[in-house]
Structures are given as C-alpha cells and as structure tokens.
mmCIF file of C-alpha atoms in Angstrom:
data_model
loop_
_atom_site.group_PDB
_atom_site.id
_atom_site.type_symbol
_atom_site.label_atom_id
_atom_site.label_comp_id
_atom_site.label_asym_id
_atom_site.label_seq_id
_atom_site.Cartn_x
_atom_site.Cartn_y
_atom_site.Cartn_z
ATOM 1 C CA UNK A 1 83.816 79.406 74.796
ATOM 2 C CA UNK A 2 84.856 82.991 75.574
ATOM 3 C CA UNK A 3 82.178 83.160 78.278
ATOM 4 C CA UNK A 4 83.517 79.997 79.929
ATOM 5 C CA UNK A 5 87.060 81.409 79.838
ATOM 6 C CA UNK A 6 85.969 84.702 81.423
ATOM 7 C CA UNK A 7 83.987 82.828 84.076
ATOM 8 C CA UNK A 8 87.016 80.693 84.959
ATOM 9 C CA UNK A 9 89.224 83.804 85.087
ATOM 10 C CA UNK A 10 86.763 85.582 87.385
ATOM 11 C CA UNK A 11 86.475 82.504 89.613
ATOM 12 C CA UNK A 12 90.276 82.377 89.919
ATOM 13 C CA UNK A 13 90.371 86.075 90.817
ATOM 14 C CA UNK A 14 87.677 85.637 93.466
ATOM 15 C CA UNK A 15 89.475 82.591 94.871
ATOM 16 C CA UNK A 16 92.789 84.462 95.036
ATOM 17 C CA UNK A 17 91.108 87.455 96.676
ATOM 18 C CA UNK A 18 89.417 85.170 99.203
ATOM 19 C CA UNK A 19 92.697 83.436 100.003
ATOM 20 C CA UNK A 20 94.434 86.781 100.467
ATOM 21 C CA UNK A 21 91.708 87.953 102.860
ATOM 22 C CA UNK A 22 92.105 84.744 104.856
ATOM 23 C CA UNK A 23 95.866 85.287 104.878
ATOM 24 C CA UNK A 24 95.460 88.853 106.186
ATOM 25 C CA UNK A 25 93.113 87.586 108.888
ATOM 26 C CA UNK A 26 95.687 85.024 110.000
ATOM 27 C CA UNK A 27 98.422 87.651 109.837
ATOM 28 C CA UNK A 28 96.333 90.027 111.971
ATOM 29 C CA UNK A 29 95.720 87.308 114.547
ATOM 30 C CA UNK A 30 99.469 86.612 114.695
ATOM 31 C CA UNK A 31 100.055 90.345 115.165
ATOM 32 C CA UNK A 32 97.662 90.469 118.110
ATOM 33 C CA UNK A 33 99.139 87.383 119.765
ATOM 34 C CA UNK A 34 102.844 88.044 119.111
ATOM 35 C CA UNK A 35 103.501 91.765 118.564
ATOM 36 C CA UNK A 36 100.900 93.508 120.733
ATOM 37 C CA UNK A 37 101.931 91.821 124.039
ATOM 38 C CA UNK A 38 105.578 92.680 123.355
ATOM 39 C CA UNK A 39 104.687 96.311 122.653
ATOM 40 C CA UNK A 40 102.649 96.553 125.856
ATOM 41 C CA UNK A 41 105.496 95.073 127.903
ATOM 42 C CA UNK A 42 107.896 97.677 126.496
ATOM 43 C CA UNK A 43 105.555 100.582 127.250
ATOM 44 C CA UNK A 44 102.498 100.794 129.534
ATOM 45 C CA UNK A 45 103.075 97.422 131.217
ATOM 46 C CA UNK A 46 106.857 97.718 131.571
ATOM 47 C CA UNK A 47 106.657 97.731 135.384
ATOM 48 C CA UNK A 48 104.798 94.413 135.286
ATOM 49 C CA UNK A 49 107.229 92.605 132.985
ATOM 50 C CA UNK A 50 108.708 90.416 135.709
ATOM 51 C CA UNK A 51 105.267 89.321 136.908
ATOM 52 C CA UNK A 52 104.235 88.419 133.347
ATOM 53 C CA UNK A 53 107.502 86.522 132.906
ATOM 54 C CA UNK A 54 106.852 84.446 136.020
ATOM 55 C CA UNK A 55 103.280 83.726 134.889
ATOM 56 C CA UNK A 56 104.492 82.644 131.432
ATOM 57 C CA UNK A 57 107.101 80.387 133.010
ATOM 58 C CA UNK A 58 104.423 78.755 135.176
ATOM 59 C CA UNK A 59 102.176 78.340 132.133
ATOM 60 C CA UNK A 60 105.086 76.779 130.214
ATOM 61 C CA UNK A 61 105.743 74.297 133.009
ATOM 62 C CA UNK A 62 102.040 73.381 133.078
ATOM 63 C CA UNK A 63 102.078 72.772 129.306
ATOM 64 C CA UNK A 64 105.234 70.680 129.606
ATOM 65 C CA UNK A 65 103.676 68.606 132.364
ATOM 66 C CA UNK A 66 100.516 68.152 130.301
ATOM 67 C CA UNK A 67 102.538 67.001 127.288
ATOM 68 C CA UNK A 68 104.491 64.483 129.345
ATOM 69 C CA UNK A 69 101.268 63.111 130.764
ATOM 70 C CA UNK A 70 99.879 62.595 127.268
ATOM 71 C CA UNK A 71 103.205 61.421 125.798
ATOM 72 C CA UNK A 72 102.102 57.820 125.580
ATOM 73 C CA UNK A 73 99.186 58.676 123.291
ATOM 74 C CA UNK A 74 100.665 61.533 121.227
ATOM 75 C CA UNK A 75 103.231 60.854 118.514
ATOM 76 C CA UNK A 76 105.927 63.484 117.917
ATOM 77 C CA UNK A 77 106.143 64.502 114.251
ATOM 78 C CA UNK A 78 108.326 66.943 112.386
ATOM 79 C CA UNK A 79 110.904 67.012 115.178
ATOM 80 C CA UNK A 80 113.780 67.113 112.688
ATOM 81 C CA UNK A 81 112.577 70.514 111.433
ATOM 82 C CA UNK A 82 112.393 72.115 114.869
ATOM 83 C CA UNK A 83 115.959 73.507 114.865
ATOM 84 C CA UNK A 84 115.161 75.606 111.809
ATOM 85 C CA UNK A 85 111.935 76.746 113.456
ATOM 86 C CA UNK A 86 113.841 77.794 116.581
ATOM 87 C CA UNK A 87 116.219 79.921 114.540
ATOM 88 C CA UNK A 88 113.306 81.460 112.629
ATOM 89 C CA UNK A 89 111.530 82.384 115.859
ATOM 90 C CA UNK A 90 114.738 83.768 117.355
ATOM 91 C CA UNK A 91 115.519 85.968 114.336
ATOM 92 C CA UNK A 92 111.957 87.239 114.190
ATOM 93 C CA UNK A 93 111.825 88.044 117.917
ATOM 94 C CA UNK A 94 115.042 90.053 117.563
ATOM 95 C CA UNK A 95 113.554 91.963 114.623
ATOM 96 C CA UNK A 96 110.223 92.641 116.351
ATOM 97 C CA UNK A 97 111.979 94.000 119.445
ATOM 98 C CA UNK A 98 114.158 96.145 117.182
ATOM 99 C CA UNK A 99 111.406 97.733 115.102
ATOM 100 C CA UNK A 100 109.226 98.342 118.163
ATOM 101 C CA UNK A 101 111.995 100.001 120.160
ATOM 102 C CA UNK A 102 113.431 102.279 117.469
ATOM 103 C CA UNK A 103 110.168 104.234 117.392
ATOM 104 C CA UNK A 104 108.972 103.685 120.955
ATOM 105 C CA UNK A 105 112.158 105.249 122.346
ATOM 106 C CA UNK A 106 111.078 108.620 120.916
ATOM 107 C CA UNK A 107 108.002 108.669 123.174
ATOM 108 C CA UNK A 108 107.881 109.311 126.921
ATOM 109 C CA UNK A 109 105.882 106.110 127.280
ATOM 110 C CA UNK A 110 109.102 104.165 126.689
ATOM 111 C CA UNK A 111 111.089 103.598 129.928
ATOM 112 C CA UNK A 112 114.476 105.329 129.909
ATOM 113 C CA UNK A 113 116.136 102.226 131.355
ATOM 114 C CA UNK A 114 115.516 100.509 128.009
ATOM 115 C CA UNK A 115 117.160 103.295 125.957
ATOM 116 C CA UNK A 116 120.741 103.138 124.672
ATOM 117 C CA UNK A 117 123.520 104.007 127.098
ATOM 118 C CA UNK A 118 125.868 106.867 126.228
ATOM 119 C CA UNK A 119 129.220 105.246 127.032
ATOM 120 C CA UNK A 120 129.236 102.252 129.372
ATOM 121 C CA UNK A 121 126.485 99.930 130.580
ATOM 122 C CA UNK A 122 123.778 97.759 129.082
ATOM 123 C CA UNK A 123 120.140 98.207 128.192
ATOM 124 C CA UNK A 124 117.553 96.583 125.940
ATOM 125 C CA UNK A 125 118.359 98.823 122.970
ATOM 126 C CA UNK A 126 122.094 98.348 123.375
ATOM 127 C CA UNK A 127 121.570 94.753 122.286
ATOM 128 C CA UNK A 128 119.839 95.682 119.020
ATOM 129 C CA UNK A 129 122.759 96.196 116.647
ATOM 130 C CA UNK A 130 124.787 93.297 118.014
ATOM 131 C CA UNK A 131 121.802 90.953 117.952
ATOM 132 C CA UNK A 132 121.075 91.851 114.333
ATOM 133 C CA UNK A 133 124.668 91.087 113.332
ATOM 134 C CA UNK A 134 124.692 87.799 115.261
ATOM 135 C CA UNK A 135 121.288 86.698 113.946
ATOM 136 C CA UNK A 136 122.553 87.046 110.383
ATOM 137 C CA UNK A 137 125.873 85.345 111.161
ATOM 138 C CA UNK A 138 124.175 82.205 112.490
ATOM 139 C CA UNK A 139 122.486 81.505 109.132
ATOM 140 C CA UNK A 140 125.009 83.167 106.817
ATOM 141 C CA UNK A 141 126.488 81.508 103.743
ATOM 142 C CA UNK A 142 129.767 81.228 105.674
ATOM 143 C CA UNK A 143 128.004 79.271 108.442
ATOM 144 C CA UNK A 144 126.606 76.998 105.722
ATOM 145 C CA UNK A 145 130.176 76.453 104.483
ATOM 146 C CA UNK A 146 129.613 78.470 101.288
ATOM 147 C CA UNK A 147 132.785 80.521 101.468
ATOM 148 C CA UNK A 148 133.947 80.929 97.870
ATOM 149 C CA UNK A 149 133.484 84.491 96.583
ATOM 150 C CA UNK A 150 135.172 86.803 94.070
ATOM 151 C CA UNK A 151 135.640 90.558 94.145
ATOM 152 C CA UNK A 152 132.783 91.246 91.744
ATOM 153 C CA UNK A 153 130.291 89.128 93.687
ATOM 154 C CA UNK A 154 131.320 90.695 96.986
ATOM 155 C CA UNK A 155 130.955 94.257 95.673
ATOM 156 C CA UNK A 156 127.549 93.491 94.147
ATOM 157 C CA UNK A 157 126.344 91.879 97.374
ATOM 158 C CA UNK A 158 127.174 94.918 99.529
ATOM 159 C CA UNK A 159 126.211 97.639 97.024
ATOM 160 C CA UNK A 160 122.585 97.783 98.252
ATOM 161 C CA UNK A 161 123.814 98.216 101.844
ATOM 162 C CA UNK A 162 126.127 101.048 100.832
ATOM 163 C CA UNK A 163 123.285 102.641 98.851
ATOM 164 C CA UNK A 164 120.982 102.409 101.875
ATOM 165 C CA UNK A 165 123.702 103.906 104.045
ATOM 166 C CA UNK A 166 124.088 106.926 101.768
ATOM 167 C CA UNK A 167 120.309 107.304 101.430
ATOM 168 C CA UNK A 168 119.985 107.390 105.218
ATOM 169 C CA UNK A 169 122.813 109.925 105.435
ATOM 170 C CA UNK A 170 121.260 112.186 102.785
ATOM 171 C CA UNK A 171 117.728 111.998 104.179
ATOM 172 C CA UNK A 172 118.697 112.551 107.823
ATOM 173 C CA UNK A 173 120.891 115.498 106.837
ATOM 174 C CA UNK A 174 118.346 116.956 104.417
ATOM 175 C CA UNK A 175 115.461 117.042 106.903
ATOM 176 C CA UNK A 176 117.681 117.884 109.904
ATOM 177 C CA UNK A 177 116.690 114.614 111.607
ATOM 178 C CA UNK A 178 118.084 114.181 115.116
ATOM 179 C CA UNK A 179 121.173 111.932 115.043
ATOM 180 C CA UNK A 180 123.485 111.176 117.969
ATOM 181 C CA UNK A 181 127.006 111.499 116.562
ATOM 182 C CA UNK A 182 128.441 109.660 119.560
ATOM 183 C CA UNK A 183 126.848 106.413 118.334
ATOM 184 C CA UNK A 184 128.541 105.961 114.932
ATOM 185 C CA UNK A 185 129.998 109.366 114.051
ATOM 186 C CA UNK A 186 128.976 112.235 111.793
ATOM 187 C CA UNK A 187 128.430 110.331 108.540
ATOM 188 C CA UNK A 188 128.513 106.658 109.539
ATOM 189 C CA UNK A 189 125.437 104.500 110.221
ATOM 190 C CA UNK A 190 124.380 100.910 110.781
ATOM 191 C CA UNK A 191 124.152 100.061 107.056
ATOM 192 C CA UNK A 192 127.811 101.000 106.524
ATOM 193 C CA UNK A 193 128.767 98.764 109.440
ATOM 194 C CA UNK A 194 126.857 95.837 107.921
ATOM 195 C CA UNK A 195 128.521 96.440 104.556
ATOM 196 C CA UNK A 196 131.998 96.595 106.119
ATOM 197 C CA UNK A 197 131.442 93.377 108.095
ATOM 198 C CA UNK A 198 130.108 91.642 104.983
ATOM 199 C CA UNK A 199 133.026 92.617 102.769
ATOM 200 C CA UNK A 200 135.661 91.778 105.396
ATOM 201 C CA UNK A 201 134.116 88.343 105.907
ATOM 202 C CA UNK A 202 133.971 87.739 102.143
ATOM 203 C CA UNK A 203 137.560 88.739 101.443
ATOM 204 C CA UNK A 204 139.198 87.165 104.508
ATOM 205 C CA UNK A 205 138.158 83.623 103.671
ATOM 206 C CA UNK A 206 138.229 81.699 106.958
ATOM 207 C CA UNK A 207 136.740 78.165 107.108
ATOM 208 C CA UNK A 208 133.705 78.163 109.431
ATOM 209 C CA UNK A 209 135.238 75.665 111.839
ATOM 210 C CA UNK A 210 138.097 78.128 112.473
ATOM 211 C CA UNK A 211 136.195 81.414 112.139
ATOM 212 C CA UNK A 212 135.342 81.531 115.836
ATOM 213 C CA UNK A 213 139.007 81.248 116.824
ATOM 214 C CA UNK A 214 139.970 83.921 114.294
ATOM 215 C CA UNK A 215 137.080 86.109 115.491
ATOM 216 C CA UNK A 216 138.210 85.811 119.112
ATOM 217 C CA UNK A 217 141.745 86.754 118.026
ATOM 218 C CA UNK A 218 140.389 89.876 116.291
ATOM 219 C CA UNK A 219 138.379 90.770 119.416
ATOM 220 C CA UNK A 220 141.309 90.250 121.792
ATOM 221 C CA UNK A 221 143.658 92.398 119.666
ATOM 222 C CA UNK A 222 140.965 95.089 119.347
ATOM 223 C CA UNK A 223 140.351 95.017 123.112
ATOM 224 C CA UNK A 224 144.099 95.306 123.739
ATOM 225 C CA UNK A 225 144.164 98.445 121.574
ATOM 226 C CA UNK A 226 141.146 99.857 123.423
ATOM 227 C CA UNK A 227 142.642 99.584 126.889
ATOM 228 C CA UNK A 228 146.005 100.945 125.664
ATOM 229 C CA UNK A 229 144.810 104.315 124.411
ATOM 230 C CA UNK A 230 142.213 103.756 121.689
ATOM 231 C CA UNK A 231 139.372 104.027 124.232
ATOM 232 C CA UNK A 232 140.348 107.554 125.262
ATOM 233 C CA UNK A 233 140.335 108.599 121.614
ATOM 234 C CA UNK A 234 136.993 106.985 120.742
ATOM 235 C CA UNK A 235 135.129 108.214 123.829
ATOM 236 C CA UNK A 236 136.388 111.807 123.683
ATOM 237 C CA UNK A 237 134.193 114.555 122.224
ATOM 238 C CA UNK A 238 137.020 115.947 120.105
ATOM 239 C CA UNK A 239 136.926 115.306 116.357
ATOM 240 C CA UNK A 240 139.317 116.265 113.624
ATOM 241 C CA UNK A 241 138.380 117.309 110.109
ATOM 242 C CA UNK A 242 139.422 114.053 108.418
ATOM 243 C CA UNK A 243 136.833 111.390 107.565
ATOM 244 C CA UNK A 244 138.208 108.815 110.040
ATOM 245 C CA UNK A 245 138.137 111.213 112.976
ATOM 246 C CA UNK A 246 134.650 112.399 112.020
ATOM 247 C CA UNK A 247 133.407 108.792 112.126
ATOM 248 C CA UNK A 248 135.829 107.277 114.633
ATOM 249 C CA UNK A 249 133.191 105.285 116.580
ATOM 250 C CA UNK A 250 131.630 103.650 113.543
ATOM 251 C CA UNK A 251 134.875 102.854 111.737
ATOM 252 C CA UNK A 252 136.779 101.410 114.697
ATOM 253 C CA UNK A 253 133.811 99.431 116.060
ATOM 254 C CA UNK A 254 133.797 97.482 112.782
ATOM 255 C CA UNK A 255 136.479 95.228 114.274
ATOM 256 C CA UNK A 256 134.234 94.396 117.242
ATOM 257 C CA UNK A 257 131.246 93.600 115.041
ATOM 258 C CA UNK A 258 133.409 91.627 112.607
ATOM 259 C CA UNK A 259 134.811 89.527 115.452
ATOM 260 C CA UNK A 260 131.265 88.960 116.740
ATOM 261 C CA UNK A 261 130.119 87.951 113.251
ATOM 262 C CA UNK A 262 132.950 85.430 112.878
ATOM 263 C CA UNK A 263 132.134 83.844 116.238
ATOM 264 C CA UNK A 264 128.475 83.702 115.165
ATOM 265 C CA UNK A 265 129.491 81.965 111.925
ATOM 266 C CA UNK A 266 131.224 79.162 113.795
ATOM 267 C CA UNK A 267 128.322 78.854 116.252
ATOM 268 C CA UNK A 268 125.878 78.598 113.334
ATOM 269 C CA UNK A 269 128.026 75.973 111.630
ATOM 270 C CA UNK A 270 128.499 74.035 114.865
ATOM 271 C CA UNK A 271 124.909 74.170 116.142
ATOM 272 C CA UNK A 272 122.761 74.364 113.013
ATOM 273 C CA UNK A 273 124.568 73.221 109.874
ATOM 274 C CA UNK A 274 127.006 70.711 111.364
ATOM 275 C CA UNK A 275 126.830 66.987 110.661
ATOM 276 C CA UNK A 276 124.774 65.855 113.655
ATOM 277 C CA UNK A 277 122.414 62.942 113.773
ATOM 278 C CA UNK A 278 118.929 63.817 112.591
ATOM 279 C CA UNK A 279 115.684 63.801 114.520
ATOM 280 C CA UNK A 280 115.022 64.057 118.248
ATOM 281 C CA UNK A 281 118.611 63.347 119.264
ATOM 282 C CA UNK A 282 119.840 66.241 117.127
ATOM 283 C CA UNK A 283 117.334 68.622 118.725
ATOM 284 C CA UNK A 284 118.329 67.610 122.248
ATOM 285 C CA UNK A 285 121.999 67.882 121.234
ATOM 286 C CA UNK A 286 121.520 71.502 120.154
ATOM 287 C CA UNK A 287 119.372 72.416 123.166
ATOM 288 C CA UNK A 288 121.941 71.207 125.653
ATOM 289 C CA UNK A 289 124.853 72.965 123.968
ATOM 290 C CA UNK A 290 122.983 76.259 123.556
ATOM 291 C CA UNK A 291 122.230 76.313 127.288
ATOM 292 C CA UNK A 292 125.855 75.491 128.149
ATOM 293 C CA UNK A 293 127.244 78.130 125.773
ATOM 294 C CA UNK A 294 124.840 80.746 127.164
ATOM 295 C CA UNK A 295 126.072 80.085 130.716
ATOM 296 C CA UNK A 296 129.719 80.145 129.593
ATOM 297 C CA UNK A 297 129.331 83.498 127.828
ATOM 298 C CA UNK A 298 127.467 84.975 130.826
ATOM 299 C CA UNK A 299 130.289 83.966 133.157
ATOM 300 C CA UNK A 300 132.822 85.370 130.710
ATOM 301 C CA UNK A 301 130.867 88.629 130.470
ATOM 302 C CA UNK A 302 130.795 89.080 134.244
ATOM 303 C CA UNK A 303 134.550 88.440 134.450
ATOM 304 C CA UNK A 304 135.445 90.804 131.589
ATOM 305 C CA UNK A 305 133.108 93.551 132.794
ATOM 306 C CA UNK A 306 134.690 93.454 136.243
ATOM 307 C CA UNK A 307 138.364 92.846 135.482
ATOM 308 C CA UNK A 308 139.010 94.101 131.919
ATOM 309 C CA UNK A 309 136.593 96.869 130.902
ATOM 310 C CA UNK A 310 132.953 97.724 131.402
ATOM 311 C CA UNK A 311 130.534 96.824 128.630
ATOM 312 C CA UNK A 312 130.369 99.484 125.914
ATOM 313 C CA UNK A 313 128.177 99.287 122.837
ATOM 314 C CA UNK A 314 129.699 102.529 121.578
ATOM 315 C CA UNK A 315 133.103 100.902 121.050
ATOM 316 C CA UNK A 316 131.785 97.330 120.620
ATOM 317 C CA UNK A 317 134.407 96.050 123.040
ATOM 318 C CA UNK A 318 134.970 92.418 124.020
ATOM 319 C CA UNK A 319 132.612 92.485 127.069
ATOM 320 C CA UNK A 320 129.854 93.878 124.839
ATOM 321 C CA UNK A 321 130.363 91.079 122.321
ATOM 322 C CA UNK A 322 130.223 88.353 124.987
ATOM 323 C CA UNK A 323 127.115 89.952 126.525
ATOM 324 C CA UNK A 324 125.369 89.945 123.132
ATOM 325 C CA UNK A 325 126.325 86.292 122.625
ATOM 326 C CA UNK A 326 125.101 85.390 126.120
ATOM 327 C CA UNK A 327 121.800 87.260 125.753
ATOM 328 C CA UNK A 328 121.022 85.873 122.314
ATOM 329 C CA UNK A 329 121.922 82.297 123.180
ATOM 330 C CA UNK A 330 119.768 82.595 126.289
ATOM 331 C CA UNK A 331 116.863 83.836 124.160
ATOM 332 C CA UNK A 332 117.374 80.958 121.737
ATOM 333 C CA UNK A 333 117.509 78.429 124.580
ATOM 334 C CA UNK A 334 114.245 79.787 126.016
ATOM 335 C CA UNK A 335 112.557 79.585 122.618
ATOM 336 C CA UNK A 336 113.695 75.981 122.389
ATOM 337 C CA UNK A 337 111.391 75.192 125.299
ATOM 338 C CA UNK A 338 108.613 75.505 122.709
ATOM 339 C CA UNK A 339 109.596 72.005 121.641
ATOM 340 C CA UNK A 340 108.138 70.792 124.936
ATOM 341 C CA UNK A 341 104.796 72.516 124.357
ATOM 342 C CA UNK A 342 102.200 70.680 122.223
ATOM 343 C CA UNK A 343 100.993 72.337 119.030
ATOM 344 C CA UNK A 344 103.871 74.809 118.648
ATOM 345 C CA UNK A 345 104.753 75.803 115.082
ATOM 346 C CA UNK A 346 106.073 78.713 113.033
ATOM 347 C CA UNK A 347 103.397 81.365 112.411
ATOM 348 C CA UNK A 348 102.556 83.204 109.186
ATOM 349 C CA UNK A 349 103.965 86.464 110.544
ATOM 350 C CA UNK A 350 107.200 84.742 111.578
ATOM 351 C CA UNK A 351 107.724 83.289 108.115
ATOM 352 C CA UNK A 352 107.050 86.638 106.426
ATOM 353 C CA UNK A 353 109.436 88.611 108.641
ATOM 354 C CA UNK A 354 112.106 85.920 108.476
ATOM 355 C CA UNK A 355 112.209 86.063 104.666
ATOM 356 C CA UNK A 356 112.585 89.860 104.624
ATOM 357 C CA UNK A 357 114.507 90.804 107.760
ATOM 358 C CA UNK A 358 116.609 93.625 106.350
ATOM 359 C CA UNK A 359 113.677 94.941 104.302
ATOM 360 C CA UNK A 360 111.674 95.008 107.542
ATOM 361 C CA UNK A 361 114.426 96.987 109.246
ATOM 362 C CA UNK A 362 114.632 99.413 106.315
ATOM 363 C CA UNK A 363 110.865 99.994 106.229
ATOM 364 C CA UNK A 364 110.831 100.425 110.017
ATOM 365 C CA UNK A 365 113.460 103.166 109.722
ATOM 366 C CA UNK A 366 111.463 104.931 106.993
ATOM 367 C CA UNK A 367 108.222 104.803 108.991
ATOM 368 C CA UNK A 368 110.047 105.920 112.151
ATOM 369 C CA UNK A 369 111.403 108.946 110.302
ATOM 370 C CA UNK A 370 107.969 109.820 108.917
ATOM 371 C CA UNK A 371 106.390 109.608 112.374
ATOM 372 C CA UNK A 372 109.081 111.820 113.905
ATOM 373 C CA UNK A 373 108.660 114.410 111.160
ATOM 374 C CA UNK A 374 104.866 114.411 111.557
ATOM 375 C CA UNK A 375 104.386 114.151 115.330
ATOM 376 C CA UNK A 376 105.911 115.857 118.352
ATOM 377 C CA UNK A 377 106.691 112.553 120.020
ATOM 378 C CA UNK A 378 107.957 113.993 123.306
ATOM 379 C CA UNK A 379 104.685 115.787 124.029
ATOM 380 C CA UNK A 380 102.395 112.931 122.952
ATOM 381 C CA UNK A 381 100.162 111.440 125.646
ATOM 382 C CA UNK A 382 100.378 107.777 126.584
ATOM 383 C CA UNK A 383 97.178 106.927 124.678
ATOM 384 C CA UNK A 384 98.337 108.807 121.578
ATOM 385 C CA UNK A 385 101.783 107.232 121.732
ATOM 386 C CA UNK A 386 100.398 103.712 122.142
ATOM 387 C CA UNK A 387 97.932 104.232 119.280
ATOM 388 C CA UNK A 388 100.680 105.473 116.952
ATOM 389 C CA UNK A 389 102.921 102.544 117.871
ATOM 390 C CA UNK A 390 100.148 100.013 117.266
ATOM 391 C CA UNK A 391 99.297 101.501 113.848
ATOM 392 C CA UNK A 392 102.996 101.700 112.924
ATOM 393 C CA UNK A 393 103.652 98.076 113.916
ATOM 394 C CA UNK A 394 100.515 96.822 112.146
ATOM 395 C CA UNK A 395 101.309 98.677 108.910
ATOM 396 C CA UNK A 396 104.846 97.308 108.986
ATOM 397 C CA UNK A 397 103.656 93.740 109.637
ATOM 398 C CA UNK A 398 100.966 93.952 106.952
ATOM 399 C CA UNK A 399 103.264 95.367 104.256
ATOM 400 C CA UNK A 400 105.939 92.733 104.886
ATOM 401 C CA UNK A 401 103.294 89.996 105.090
ATOM 402 C CA UNK A 402 101.697 91.113 101.820
ATOM 403 C CA UNK A 403 105.084 91.181 100.101
ATOM 404 C CA UNK A 404 105.749 87.639 101.293
ATOM 405 C CA UNK A 405 102.305 86.461 100.151
ATOM 406 C CA UNK A 406 103.016 87.640 96.615
ATOM 407 C CA UNK A 407 106.507 86.157 96.627
ATOM 408 C CA UNK A 408 108.447 89.419 96.923
ATOM 409 C CA UNK A 409 111.777 88.870 98.661
ATOM 410 C CA UNK A 410 114.284 91.667 99.013
ATOM 411 C CA UNK A 411 117.737 90.147 99.504
ATOM 412 C CA UNK A 412 120.598 92.499 100.270
ATOM 413 C CA UNK A 413 123.488 90.053 100.574
#
C-alpha cells in the first residue's frame, strides 16, 4: 500500500516536472519570437527598423488576403474574446519595450534618438511612463465601474507603491547610482507618481463616463498654469531647500499623469467594459473607434505642439498627454489587425507578463541596477552589450513566467 502511494507520488512529481519543462520550452520559444526581434530593432538593427516595418506590413496584408480567400471554408471562433486579447497584447508590448529600453539606454549600442529628451521633444523612452499609466487606466477598477473605496482600502492599496518608492530612493542613494534630478526631482520617482495618481483617483470618486471630461478639465487647468509661469519654475535648475522645491518636477507632473489616467479610465470603460453587443460586431465596433480616436488625438497633438506648447515629458503637459494617447491608441489599433490573421492567439509569455506587470517592472529595475553596478556599460562593445541584454531579458521573462506557472501573482493595487 505504502509502495503504491510512493509510486503515485513520484509519478505526479515526474509529470509536474515534465509539464514545467514543456512550459519553459514554450516560454523560451515565445521569447525568441517576441522579445528578441524587438531588442534587435532597438539596438543593432535600429537603422533598418523602417524596412522591417514595411516588410511586416506586406506580410500582414498577404495573411489578410489569404484569410479572406479561405473565409468560406474557415469558421471564426472565439471572436468575442479578442478584445481582451488585444488589450493583453498591448499592455505586454508596452512592458517589453519598457524593460528592454531602461537597460539598453545605458549602452552605446542604444541609439541616442530613442533616449529621453531633457526638456522638450519626443522619443521612444519619453512614452514609457505615460504608456504605463495609460495601460493601467484602461483596465483599472474605475474603468470597470468599481469606484467605491474607503480610506483604509485606499491606503492599503498604495502602501506597496510607497514602500517601493522609498526602497528605490534608499538603494539609489546608498550605492550612489546615477539619477537625473531633472526627471522627477531629488527624492521623487515613478513609484511615488503611481501612488499619488492611485490615491487621487480613489478619493476623488468620478463616475467612469464622466472621468474623461474631468480629466481634460484637470489637464487644461494644469496647462494654463504651465504657460502662465509654472513652466519657468519647473524647468529652471534652481531648487530651494523645501521638499516641494527639491521635487518640483515629480510633484507638479502628478496633475498631468492624473488627468491622463482619468481620460484612460473613460476610454477603457467606453471601449472595453461598455455595454456593446457581443461577438464580431463588438470587435469591429471597437476597432473602428480606436482608429478614429487615434487620428483625433494625433491631430490634437500637432495643433497643441504648434500653437500652445511643445511636448514635454518632464512637465507632463497637455501636448505630452495627447501624444501618449495617440501613440498608444495607434499601437492598439495596429495590434487589432491580428484579428485578420489566421491562427493568432495570446502567447504563454504574454499571459505571464500581463498578470504581473508591475512586478515585471520592479524586477527589471533591480536587474538594471545590478548590471550597472557590475559592468561599465559605456565602454562595453556591441557584442558584449547585446549578450548582456539578451541574458537580462531572458532571466526576466523566465522568472516572471515561472512565477505565473506556480500561480504567484504580485498585485500592488
């Protein structure tokens, strides 16, 4: 009897080990297909990005044509789930670009045109913070019309973010890690911004169908203050001794990110969680409106950048917010073309990263710090830099994938 029990236990262990090995193999294949091409396009193949884009567009059109040809013999299944899959892919793409760039920027292999701008202008990395905020707003509890919250719940929900913010402050100060004070200030960082946006949204209880209007009002008032003197204060190199002056960029830009978050909440409620008809019609409904909204925000960005103020991530002004909205909606609309390609589905790596987005960002920051403390990134050769980036990205993907396989989910709000 005992022997039979031990045999069954060993068989279960072998089966679980075999399944985990198969999972890692699938995860590794996803890494090669999804992450590696993106890393190459951001580094050694950056000058060929436009050519690759054109080739991918042609390949997409060929696949679409092939699907239409076979439409009479192929039945479309699971169409009603595609909107969720689009959002998953979009959030994961934003995260992959983010964790690749935050380390790649420290190497010479990374083109300077992709790095963050100092004051005005746009680049790939300028979109990172805004895209992260917007990606979370689209699927937030507010967008799902879950708006009731009390003080205790709100404080508990943001306490991990505040803890992470202080941990980053202590570690970067303790090891004399290079930090650009012009980005957030002396003590402020991205985790504090997320916490501030979260608590403001929780306490100022705005119904999702009106949050976009309220968010635009916040952005317009903030932009009015910027062009009437606040800009000169935020962009100057002078700092006082008080905590607000020491962190003037991070504290004041909260209003820009909060306004962006509120607009994202209404967009998420309108496009994803609204009461549309189910199935194919719902998918086409969302696709059409995402394309239209992307065009509208691009036109608005061009107008604001030319006639109001140039785009500035540092202050998170109104043109920056509209540019983030335009870029992200354009990315989402492009990903929606996957609906026209046969056999498209959410990958294992996508699901793992989507369930632990903030944990992925936290681990990426830790690994980035360790690499910078261990390697002289500026003097690294292209081969060395690319090898380090590949190992870093694979370790990050594997750790998050393993955590997801064993049901570990780190939720911070």
